[in-house]
XYZ file of C-alpha atoms in Angstrom:
735
model
C 0.000 0.000 0.000
C 1.304 3.399 -0.925
C 2.166 5.738 1.935
C 0.304 8.492 0.062
C -2.976 6.569 0.482
C -3.023 7.099 4.239
C -5.187 9.681 5.971
C -5.102 10.866 9.562
C -8.445 10.225 11.250
C -9.608 11.733 14.526
C -12.419 9.857 16.252
C -14.268 10.722 19.440
C -14.532 7.656 21.682
C -17.451 7.390 24.126
C -17.461 5.062 27.109
C -13.772 4.947 28.097
C -13.327 5.091 31.860
C -9.752 4.034 32.579
C -6.360 3.218 31.095
C -7.469 -0.355 30.358
C -10.288 1.015 28.203
C -7.914 3.229 26.240
C -5.544 0.311 25.741
C -8.323 -1.972 24.525
C -9.597 0.603 22.011
C -6.039 1.131 20.798
C -5.481 -2.597 20.310
C -8.818 -2.992 18.506
C -8.037 -0.164 16.094
C -4.502 -1.434 15.561
C -5.824 -4.786 14.319
C -7.763 -3.196 11.423
C -6.020 -3.943 8.122
C -4.140 -0.945 6.748
C -3.732 0.942 10.027
C -0.205 2.358 10.213
C -0.351 4.120 13.572
C -2.912 4.653 16.320
C -2.925 6.639 19.544
C -5.817 6.829 22.016
C -5.910 9.646 24.557
C -8.009 8.947 27.653
C -7.984 12.573 28.816
C -9.282 14.046 25.550
C -11.338 10.907 24.688
C -9.950 10.996 21.149
C -8.292 8.440 18.888
C -5.815 9.489 16.181
C -5.339 6.922 13.432
C -3.226 6.858 10.272
C -4.931 4.583 7.775
C -6.385 4.540 4.240
C -9.562 6.609 3.872
C -11.673 3.580 2.958
C -10.986 1.935 6.355
C -13.217 4.379 8.288
C -16.239 2.006 8.465
C -13.961 -0.808 9.653
C -12.440 1.454 12.310
C -15.868 2.440 13.630
C -16.946 -1.210 13.676
C -13.780 -2.244 15.551
C -14.471 0.256 18.315
C -18.092 -0.890 18.586
C -16.974 -4.516 18.777
C -14.587 -3.606 21.598
C -17.577 -2.292 23.568
C -17.336 1.446 22.938
C -18.820 4.024 20.595
C -16.844 6.010 18.016
C -17.801 8.894 15.785
C -16.007 11.705 13.949
C -15.661 14.784 16.184
C -18.554 17.189 15.923
C -18.232 20.855 15.142
C -16.743 22.532 18.173
C -19.833 24.487 19.333
C -21.963 21.314 19.160
C -19.278 19.340 20.956
C -19.097 21.988 23.684
C -22.901 21.876 24.091
C -22.835 18.076 24.379
C -20.115 18.287 27.007
C -22.069 20.824 29.050
C -25.216 18.684 28.884
C -23.286 15.576 29.897
C -21.702 17.367 32.858
C -25.116 18.682 33.940
C -26.625 15.183 33.694
C -23.729 13.726 35.706
C -24.131 16.427 38.356
C -27.782 15.531 38.963
C -26.936 11.818 39.103
C -24.266 12.524 41.719
C -26.603 14.685 43.794
C -29.327 12.009 43.723
C -26.862 9.221 44.594
C -25.468 11.186 47.543
C -28.968 12.071 48.825
C -29.973 8.387 48.762
C -26.706 7.147 50.274
C -26.485 9.735 53.051
C -29.271 8.285 55.262
C -27.600 4.877 55.023
C -24.451 6.304 56.634
C -26.287 8.010 59.522
C -26.035 4.980 61.855
C -22.257 4.913 61.381
C -21.868 8.635 62.154
C -24.324 8.418 65.068
C -22.269 5.610 66.616
C -19.320 8.012 66.924
C -21.461 10.052 69.347
C -22.700 7.063 71.324
C -26.064 6.874 69.556
C -27.283 3.544 68.212
C -29.603 3.953 65.273
C -30.559 1.067 63.038
C -32.632 1.644 59.938
C -35.158 -1.068 59.028
C -33.872 -3.504 56.414
C -36.666 -2.597 53.975
C -35.719 1.107 54.207
C -32.025 0.357 53.618
C -32.993 -1.695 50.565
C -35.345 1.015 49.285
C -32.557 3.622 49.499
C -29.766 1.431 48.091
C -31.614 -0.290 45.232
C -32.055 2.838 43.015
C -28.391 3.674 43.478
C -27.269 0.133 42.672
C -29.651 -0.721 39.850
C -30.429 2.633 38.206
C -27.631 5.126 38.879
C -25.059 2.310 38.876
C -26.390 0.744 35.666
C -23.592 2.435 33.674
C -21.041 0.240 35.467
C -22.915 -2.938 34.552
C -23.223 -1.931 30.901
C -19.578 -0.973 30.524
C -18.370 -3.959 32.562
C -20.421 -6.370 30.434
C -19.052 -4.859 27.236
C -15.525 -5.319 28.589
C -16.230 -8.957 29.424
C -17.652 -9.551 25.938
C -14.422 -8.153 24.521
C -12.432 -10.549 26.708
C -10.992 -7.869 28.925
C -11.703 -5.842 32.060
C -11.888 -2.224 33.146
C -12.675 0.000 36.105
C -16.424 -0.371 35.567
C -16.140 -4.148 35.866
C -14.297 -3.795 39.183
C -16.938 -1.420 40.564
C -19.819 -3.577 39.284
C -18.386 -6.764 40.800
C -17.457 -5.123 44.095
C -20.738 -3.327 44.742
C -22.818 -6.272 43.483
C -21.035 -8.512 45.984
C -21.830 -6.120 48.845
C -25.440 -5.641 47.698
C -25.959 -9.360 47.121
C -24.454 -10.261 50.509
C -26.894 -7.856 52.174
C -29.849 -9.449 50.394
C -28.635 -12.889 51.478
C -28.194 -11.849 55.143
C -31.621 -10.167 55.139
C -33.218 -13.301 53.699
C -31.456 -15.550 56.255
C -32.296 -13.337 59.253
C -34.769 -14.552 61.836
C -38.196 -12.902 61.703
C -38.271 -9.653 63.650
C -34.495 -9.291 63.820
C -32.453 -6.677 61.956
C -29.140 -8.174 60.736
C -26.006 -6.142 60.020
C -26.345 -5.317 56.326
C -23.939 -3.722 53.830
C -26.341 -1.827 51.612
C -24.637 1.407 52.705
C -21.216 0.210 51.512
C -22.487 -0.562 47.996
C -24.505 2.661 47.716
C -21.777 4.916 49.090
C -19.113 3.355 46.827
C -21.251 4.015 43.731
C -22.060 7.552 44.903
C -18.384 8.313 45.543
C -17.264 6.811 42.244
C -19.889 8.881 40.408
C -18.709 11.984 42.298
C -15.089 11.232 41.437
C -15.899 10.701 37.751
C -17.873 13.964 37.644
C -15.065 15.958 39.248
C -12.604 14.238 36.936
C -14.697 15.158 33.858
C -14.862 18.783 34.946
C -11.121 18.873 35.552
C -10.323 17.161 32.235
C -12.427 19.759 30.444
C -10.217 22.474 31.926
C -7.096 20.859 30.450
C -8.519 21.572 26.976
C -9.222 25.221 27.812
C -6.248 26.429 25.734
C -7.617 24.868 22.545
C -11.088 26.280 23.178
C -9.616 29.728 23.876
C -7.765 29.650 20.551
C -10.850 28.459 18.676
C -12.933 31.235 20.241
C -10.668 33.777 18.523
C -12.204 33.024 15.139
C -14.863 35.617 14.234
C -17.954 34.304 12.486
C -18.509 37.398 10.314
C -16.293 39.718 8.248
C -16.752 43.068 6.482
C -15.804 42.597 2.847
C -14.945 45.653 0.715
C -16.258 45.470 -2.848
C -16.389 48.360 -5.282
C -16.320 50.923 -2.490
C -19.080 49.252 -0.449
C -18.817 47.309 2.819
C -20.840 44.098 3.075
C -21.030 41.772 6.067
C -20.502 38.145 5.073
C -19.757 34.864 6.895
C -16.032 34.159 7.168
C -16.647 30.845 5.372
C -17.449 32.777 2.175
C -14.164 34.709 2.095
C -11.561 33.976 -0.571
C -7.848 34.707 -0.758
C -7.394 38.177 -2.256
C -10.601 39.635 -0.807
C -10.370 43.097 0.747
C -11.656 43.405 4.316
C -12.440 46.383 6.515
C -11.476 45.916 10.160
C -12.759 48.527 12.581
C -11.146 49.480 15.911
C -11.647 46.804 18.569
C -12.643 44.058 16.121
C -10.814 40.790 15.568
C -9.129 40.196 12.218
C -11.326 37.597 10.440
C -8.407 36.086 8.496
C -4.674 36.315 7.906
C -3.836 39.197 5.640
C -1.708 42.157 4.613
C -2.531 45.737 5.552
C -3.362 47.762 2.430
C -4.514 50.994 3.979
C -4.517 52.593 7.442
C -2.392 52.436 10.574
C -3.176 50.807 13.915
C -1.884 48.357 16.505
C -2.769 44.699 16.921
C -3.150 42.826 20.209
C -1.720 39.367 19.430
C -1.384 38.214 23.049
C -3.509 35.064 22.763
C -1.718 34.004 19.575
C 1.941 34.855 20.174
C 2.001 35.563 23.909
C 3.263 39.082 23.150
C 1.778 41.361 25.808
C 2.410 44.676 24.010
C 0.389 45.826 20.976
C 2.249 45.504 17.679
C 2.195 48.486 15.284
C 0.582 47.793 11.900
C 1.004 49.877 8.740
C 0.590 49.237 4.992
C 2.630 46.188 4.002
C 2.538 44.590 7.473
C 1.060 41.146 8.047
C -1.867 40.587 10.402
C -3.040 37.347 11.960
C -6.635 36.185 12.044
C -7.966 36.261 15.598
C -5.787 39.193 16.750
C -7.591 42.325 17.971
C -7.318 45.554 15.994
C -6.384 48.641 18.012
C -7.625 52.186 17.509
C -7.247 52.503 13.736
C -9.461 51.495 10.818
C -7.632 49.129 8.459
C -8.185 47.667 5.042
C -6.661 44.213 4.769
C -6.119 41.865 1.813
C -6.758 38.205 2.741
C -3.665 36.007 2.304
C -4.665 32.763 4.050
C -7.890 31.086 5.159
C -9.061 27.971 6.944
C -6.487 25.270 7.516
C -3.688 27.422 6.060
C -4.144 30.269 8.557
C -1.685 30.851 11.388
C -4.381 30.232 14.019
C -5.422 26.920 12.432
C -1.799 25.795 12.282
C -1.307 26.679 15.956
C -4.416 24.725 16.959
C -3.312 21.773 14.814
C 0.152 21.728 16.413
C -1.253 21.860 19.953
C -3.862 19.162 19.212
C -1.217 16.898 17.681
C 0.999 17.337 20.739
C -1.881 16.593 23.098
C -2.827 13.495 21.117
C 0.712 12.099 21.042
C 2.099 9.806 23.697
C 5.222 10.553 25.666
C 7.672 7.610 25.704
C 7.026 7.125 29.438
C 3.391 6.345 28.567
C 4.534 3.042 27.057
C 5.343 1.819 30.586
C 1.898 2.869 31.777
C 0.245 1.068 28.847
C 2.083 -2.168 29.659
C 1.068 -1.965 33.322
C -2.557 -1.103 32.492
C -2.857 -4.075 30.131
C -2.406 -6.532 33.018
C -3.770 -4.370 35.830
C -7.463 -5.325 35.845
C -6.869 -9.084 35.401
C -4.253 -8.844 38.148
C -6.701 -7.124 40.502
C -9.350 -9.759 39.846
C -6.790 -12.420 40.730
C -5.811 -10.576 43.936
C -9.504 -10.272 44.906
C -10.005 -14.012 44.416
C -6.870 -14.779 46.431
C -8.107 -12.422 49.171
C -11.467 -14.202 49.284
C -9.842 -17.631 49.362
C -7.185 -16.578 51.892
C -9.695 -15.245 54.412
C -11.897 -18.328 54.036
C -8.890 -20.622 54.558
C -7.885 -18.554 57.587
C -11.215 -19.390 59.182
C -13.021 -16.106 58.645
C -16.662 -16.171 57.679
C -17.947 -15.646 54.157
C -19.129 -12.186 55.172
C -15.669 -10.972 56.208
C -13.891 -12.621 53.272
C -16.333 -11.176 50.773
C -16.104 -7.648 52.189
C -12.308 -7.667 52.012
C -12.431 -8.924 48.427
C -14.899 -6.144 47.617
C -12.486 -3.575 49.098
C -9.728 -4.899 46.825
C -11.947 -4.548 43.768
C -13.022 -1.030 44.688
C -9.635 0.448 45.660
C -7.857 -0.814 42.551
C -8.889 1.673 39.924
C -6.501 2.241 37.007
C -8.058 5.634 36.185
C -5.266 7.569 37.850
C -2.665 5.636 35.869
C -4.404 6.351 32.590
C -4.848 10.049 33.325
C -1.402 10.758 34.790
C 0.414 11.397 31.513
C -2.210 12.807 29.096
C -3.657 15.355 31.551
C -0.188 16.751 32.302
C 0.628 16.923 28.573
C -2.663 18.669 27.789
C -2.237 21.200 30.593
C 1.459 21.841 29.870
C 1.198 22.198 26.096
C -1.945 24.298 26.502
C -0.410 26.861 28.865
C 2.764 26.940 26.766
C 0.715 27.749 23.646
C -1.008 30.555 25.536
C 2.408 32.141 26.046
C 3.596 31.663 22.462
C 5.444 28.342 22.889
C 4.202 25.507 20.668
C 5.403 22.060 21.761
C 4.644 19.670 18.905
C 7.017 16.853 19.903
C 6.019 15.438 23.293
C 9.268 13.466 23.452
C 10.856 16.888 23.981
C 9.179 16.992 27.392
C 11.296 14.080 28.568
C 14.476 15.312 26.897
C 14.211 18.943 28.077
C 15.150 18.138 31.662
C 18.430 16.622 30.419
C 19.460 19.518 28.125
C 22.883 20.815 29.137
C 23.848 22.627 25.907
C 21.975 25.165 23.775
C 23.390 26.070 20.359
C 22.173 29.307 18.774
C 22.187 30.458 15.186
C 23.106 34.158 14.978
C 21.253 36.053 12.264
C 17.531 36.291 12.947
C 17.849 34.317 16.168
C 20.042 36.376 18.487
C 20.273 39.374 16.148
C 17.577 41.222 14.241
C 18.799 40.075 10.817
C 18.643 43.618 9.467
C 21.634 45.988 9.036
C 21.714 48.935 11.390
C 24.043 51.917 11.657
C 26.276 50.985 14.587
C 29.221 53.365 14.111
C 29.765 56.895 12.812
C 32.957 58.974 12.747
C 33.512 62.371 11.089
C 36.814 63.999 10.033
C 35.516 67.549 10.287
C 32.289 68.838 11.800
C 29.711 66.847 13.749
C 28.372 63.341 13.289
C 24.904 64.849 12.773
C 26.186 66.729 9.731
C 27.868 63.585 8.446
C 24.660 61.573 8.936
C 22.533 64.271 7.239
C 24.869 64.253 4.236
C 24.685 60.454 3.962
C 20.902 60.548 4.421
C 20.489 63.067 1.615
C 22.177 60.647 -0.795
C 20.079 57.686 0.381
C 16.614 59.236 0.262
C 14.279 57.201 -1.915
C 16.582 54.158 -1.981
C 15.312 50.715 -0.888
C 18.789 49.288 -0.304
C 19.084 47.729 3.201
C 22.028 50.009 4.077
C 20.077 53.051 2.836
C 17.163 52.107 5.105
C 19.599 51.792 8.006
C 20.955 55.329 7.344
C 17.464 56.820 7.119
C 16.383 55.011 10.284
C 19.374 56.532 12.110
C 18.388 59.980 10.790
C 14.876 59.484 12.140
C 16.243 58.489 15.564
C 18.155 61.795 15.710
C 15.205 63.808 14.321
C 17.185 64.736 11.196
C 15.257 65.528 8.021
C 17.876 65.568 5.250
C 16.880 67.154 1.952
C 17.186 64.854 -1.039
C 20.412 65.408 -2.973
C 20.234 66.551 -6.562
C 21.722 64.925 -9.627
C 21.845 61.530 -7.954
C 23.788 58.915 -9.875
C 24.507 55.305 -9.016
C 28.137 54.179 -9.134
C 27.873 50.447 -10.001
C 29.799 48.254 -7.591
C 30.969 51.279 -5.605
C 28.061 53.363 -4.245
C 26.213 56.571 -5.075
C 26.951 60.259 -5.683
C 24.970 63.498 -5.751
C 24.991 67.220 -4.988
C 24.147 68.483 -1.502
C 24.642 72.011 -0.182
C 26.927 72.969 -3.024
C 29.124 69.895 -2.527
C 29.572 66.893 -4.792
C 29.338 63.911 -2.420
C 30.062 60.217 -2.846
C 29.075 57.389 -0.464
C 30.157 53.796 -0.882
C 32.892 51.206 -0.670
C 36.626 51.677 -0.225
C 37.051 51.610 -4.004
C 35.825 55.215 -4.021
C 38.831 56.204 -1.881
C 41.276 54.493 -4.199
C 39.714 56.039 -7.318
C 39.889 59.499 -5.714
C 43.520 58.937 -4.655
C 42.646 59.209 -0.951
C 43.676 57.149 2.071
C 41.850 56.350 5.266
C 44.215 58.599 7.183
C 42.991 59.306 10.717
C 40.149 56.811 10.269
C 42.390 53.834 9.462
C 42.586 52.482 13.020
C 38.837 52.765 13.547
C 38.140 51.173 10.170
C 40.397 48.215 11.021
C 38.677 47.745 14.388
C 35.217 47.746 12.824
C 36.296 45.354 10.076
C 37.645 42.979 12.735
C 34.147 42.978 14.244
C 32.668 42.026 10.879
C 31.100 45.428 10.232
C 30.222 46.665 6.742
C 31.895 50.032 6.036
C 30.749 52.971 3.893
C 33.022 55.941 3.215
C 31.680 59.462 2.648
C 33.846 61.844 0.638
C 33.651 65.094 -1.257
C 34.668 64.394 -4.864
C 34.807 67.969 -6.196
C 36.298 70.509 -6.455
C 39.036 68.943 -4.283
C 38.615 65.305 -3.226
C 38.662 64.892 0.553
C 37.459 62.317 3.068
C 34.517 63.428 5.241
C 33.791 60.419 7.404
C 33.086 56.741 7.916
C 29.873 54.801 8.592
C 29.779 51.260 10.007
C 26.817 48.898 9.656
C 26.110 45.746 11.554
C 23.356 43.515 12.815
C 22.091 44.552 16.258
C 21.168 42.189 19.097
C 17.537 41.342 19.599
C 15.956 42.645 22.797
C 16.136 39.791 25.267
C 19.189 38.067 23.734
C 21.456 38.885 26.680
C 18.773 37.919 29.194
C 18.167 34.594 27.420
C 21.844 33.614 27.416
C 22.266 34.773 31.027
C 19.216 32.743 32.130
C 20.545 29.589 30.474
C 24.010 30.026 31.928
C 22.500 30.608 35.387
C 21.002 27.113 35.070
C 24.426 25.652 34.249
C 23.498 25.186 30.572
C 26.384 25.682 28.134
C 25.737 28.084 25.247
C 27.271 27.873 21.771
C 27.044 30.170 18.737
C 27.056 28.371 15.367
C 26.809 30.813 12.471
C 27.391 30.950 8.738
C 28.445 34.596 9.105
C 32.055 35.817 9.067
C 34.219 35.192 12.106
C 34.539 38.828 13.078
C 30.802 39.405 13.192
C 30.085 36.127 15.012
C 32.827 36.754 17.572
C 31.577 40.290 18.218
C 28.031 39.052 18.909
C 29.315 36.222 21.109
C 31.445 38.667 23.104
C 28.434 40.929 23.730
C 26.405 37.954 24.955
C 29.079 36.227 26.996
C 29.212 33.135 24.764
C 32.713 31.665 24.671
C 32.125 28.759 22.251
C 31.880 30.184 18.707
C 31.881 28.458 15.319
C 31.712 30.857 12.349
C 31.530 30.567 8.551
C 29.699 27.226 8.951
C 27.758 25.762 6.010
C 24.240 24.354 6.647
C 25.401 20.729 6.443
C 28.301 21.559 8.760
C 25.878 23.014 11.309
C 24.228 19.605 11.610
C 27.676 18.000 11.885
C 28.590 20.437 14.687
C 25.441 19.426 16.594
C 26.267 15.757 16.042
C 29.762 16.295 17.466
C 28.314 17.917 20.581
C 25.964 14.954 21.037
C 28.813 12.496 20.496
C 30.695 14.255 23.298
C 27.906 13.265 25.664
C 25.846 16.473 25.631
C 22.074 16.762 25.380
C 21.720 19.537 22.807
C 18.963 21.994 21.911
C 19.427 23.920 18.651
C 17.765 27.322 18.190
C 17.385 28.740 14.675
C 15.011 30.382 12.248
C 16.217 29.920 8.690
C 16.136 27.319 5.933
C 19.839 26.693 6.532
C 19.097 25.804 10.169
C 16.656 22.974 9.370
C 19.298 20.154 9.235
C 20.750 21.264 12.589
C 17.288 21.557 14.156
C 16.503 18.004 13.072
C 19.895 16.713 14.270
C 19.570 18.180 17.779
C 17.920 16.379 20.685
C 15.428 19.266 20.688
C 14.994 21.718 17.797
C 13.590 25.146 18.705
C 12.406 27.330 15.795
C 12.062 31.083 16.283
C 8.799 32.762 15.299
C 8.927 34.618 12.001
C 11.303 32.006 10.605
C 10.771 29.735 7.614
C 8.152 26.977 7.504
C 10.936 24.434 6.914
C 12.626 25.411 10.181
C 9.321 25.180 12.060
C 8.617 21.758 10.538
C 12.038 20.415 11.545
C 11.780 21.692 15.130
C 10.058 20.006 18.069
C 9.273 23.378 19.658
C 8.233 26.566 17.848
C 8.333 30.006 19.468
C 5.537 32.166 18.086
C 7.496 35.387 18.507
C 11.184 36.019 17.998
C 12.020 36.713 21.651
C 15.124 34.711 22.647
C 13.922 34.766 26.277
C 11.287 32.210 25.281
C 14.083 29.643 24.832
C 14.746 29.193 28.583
C 10.982 29.528 29.141
C 10.315 26.647 26.705
C 12.832 24.426 28.483
C 11.283 25.389 31.822
C 7.663 24.529 30.910
C 8.856 21.276 29.309
C 10.731 20.407 32.506
C 7.747 21.255 34.688
C 5.329 19.266 32.532
C 7.499 16.183 32.698
C 7.866 16.681 36.456
C 4.050 16.653 36.728
C 3.928 13.414 34.738
C 6.354 11.795 37.162
C 4.474 13.159 40.182
C 1.167 11.879 38.827
C 2.553 8.422 38.099
C 4.122 8.308 41.559
C 0.818 9.102 43.271
C -1.140 6.758 41.001
C 1.156 3.841 41.801
C 1.363 4.802 45.488
C -2.428 4.705 45.920
C -2.506 1.138 44.677
C 0.679 -0.028 46.375
C -0.701 1.120 49.732
C -4.405 0.554 49.127
C -4.331 -2.988 47.754
C -2.490 -4.572 50.720
C -4.647 -2.652 53.215
C -7.809 -3.881 51.499
C -6.533 -7.456 51.172
C -5.657 -7.625 54.895
C -9.045 -6.269 55.938
C -7.836 -2.841 57.037
C -9.861 -0.839 54.524
C -13.649 -0.601 54.554
C -15.300 -0.669 51.075
C -16.657 2.867 51.609
C -13.205 4.251 52.365
C -11.808 2.258 49.447
C -14.334 3.956 47.162
C -13.415 7.380 48.519
C -9.694 6.702 48.054
C -10.256 5.467 44.505
C -12.200 8.599 43.582
C -9.620 10.804 45.294
C -6.777 9.219 43.320
C -8.196 10.249 39.929
C -9.247 13.707 41.053
C -5.886 14.419 42.697
C -3.949 13.376 39.581
C -5.993 15.650 37.307
C -5.928 18.519 39.817
C -2.154 18.243 40.117
C -1.840 18.502 36.333
C -4.084 21.576 36.329
C -1.571 23.403 38.536
C 0.462 23.782 35.331
C -2.159 26.164 33.956
C -0.977 28.769 36.461
C 2.554 28.804 34.999
C 3.947 32.120 33.805
C 7.238 32.397 31.873
C 9.973 34.199 33.763
C 11.024 36.990 31.389
C 14.274 38.275 32.872
C 15.378 41.867 32.385
C 18.380 42.555 30.193
C 21.682 42.546 32.086
C 23.936 45.489 31.419
C 26.289 44.913 28.477
């Protein structure tokens, strides 16, 4: 079968309650002919499958045969409505179960105060039967489906355990002498079901919060847009827009689609998309992102991307893919979960047999076996990893950090070396006037003369000169009789002088030397600066001054390097630029390990050498030439604004080009993996402690039910603590 025939399906799976369920669905889907890969996420209740398109009916049938229900995900608003209705229905079931179970527990609480209350057997039965047979029916249905599929799950454990307690009570009531009230266990069965229902409801609410980041991103999409046609505004659904349409975006509105500003000036609030807290200025020619909020200006925007090709859709797709993927540590959990339920059933049988052989009555032996069945719930195991991944990747996306490779979460804590590209990563990637020296007069005069020659030019160095003029509030008049000097520069008349600006060839042609500027010129050249000489060519040739251009550091570059070094992480600079320029940038940042004039293939080789030396390496870059190195590193981190190839090769993408997000990305990855380990620790600890206590008769079935519910809720709640994370954006240290 051709690889091109495969499609990625996403199916919603109904009825999963624990890790064993997720594993069974995954195995059932994996057996369908043509399936190349499958991943089932218990927390999001989704299955992601790579298979030929024609296998969809077979995939749906396989899930049904395994005892669950599958369907393609609904449109998000409908899905959200279904979730709200389900949570509301669960809430009323929990309230009813607790109201019925509470009177059954009154005798136990009254005994603590020396009061002896005993409810009639018929009343205990009347209260417990609706809980067991109606509200608890879901456990019987799901448990039976698991048995039909030749497996077991949490529902089967609860159904067996509570049925044993309920059935024992019926037997004791039937055997009791007329007029006597035997000790019954209706309250244990009813309270266990009520507590399990409460735990599942709290767990569902908490799981819904882990997907809040995706829902927040989806809510950014406006439903309507104002299209501009032949001078008239018309309001149309966003679905009807086409690339090339002109839109009008008023102050305070969200941009309906990705586009380019054609007319007007404003600012855009892109905080929920890039994590950038400050508004970004927008003028004609600037790009805008669908979902961002327009500031105080009216803009006309030409649509450049829609639907799945928009920035917002790509962000959502990356986050969803990360949340659907399994971290390598999950493989251990899957192996444990596969044998967990059968193992618990065996332990319960051994507990029953052991107590009977020890001489205990059937009543005691059965209650202890019930406690084993109730305490051993694999929910916490199944939720430990996916809830932490969903919460961690969600909060990271909210701050402009897209983690698309969940394996990076495990690797991030081991990173001890970060290699940076220079241009566009640590520096702005645009030439800027960094040095200015005049022979006679002031530097302002020198800059005004250079600016007069460069007015109207689109050359990068010309833009750098004009930007420097603007910073000093200089408004140079445009020189007259401008004439390009191919390969050398430009000349023109300004203030009665004939001026030339360009390379050193102009000096040689005019018979001039650098003179007093020679030392400064040599120093700037050693730093990799680009030099432009300004001279008067007539009537008498003479040198007026020297301009130096270079790439400037990005805001946050020093703080990023300092933050990494404070964590004992080694920093390297690997650049294709000249040695002087690379060394100058490294010196400003405090990076001692520098490799310059490196070809793209050699960048990947440099990363490989670092890994061979025993380092765990993260590579940070933004360009096409960085893609091989990003792929070669243990973790590739692509800077926002870079090429699509770089973003595809990287495991982590930063939505804005702030280098300070690099240590932040490593930090949230480390914290997410720490939550996974904490959750797995608590999930295993509950069972390691609870199972022996239940088997040795030290844990009442009611307390076992409470502990089981608490285990799932605590694991999800612990993962939700990640949603409070804020990146530490350090201030720039002094150069």
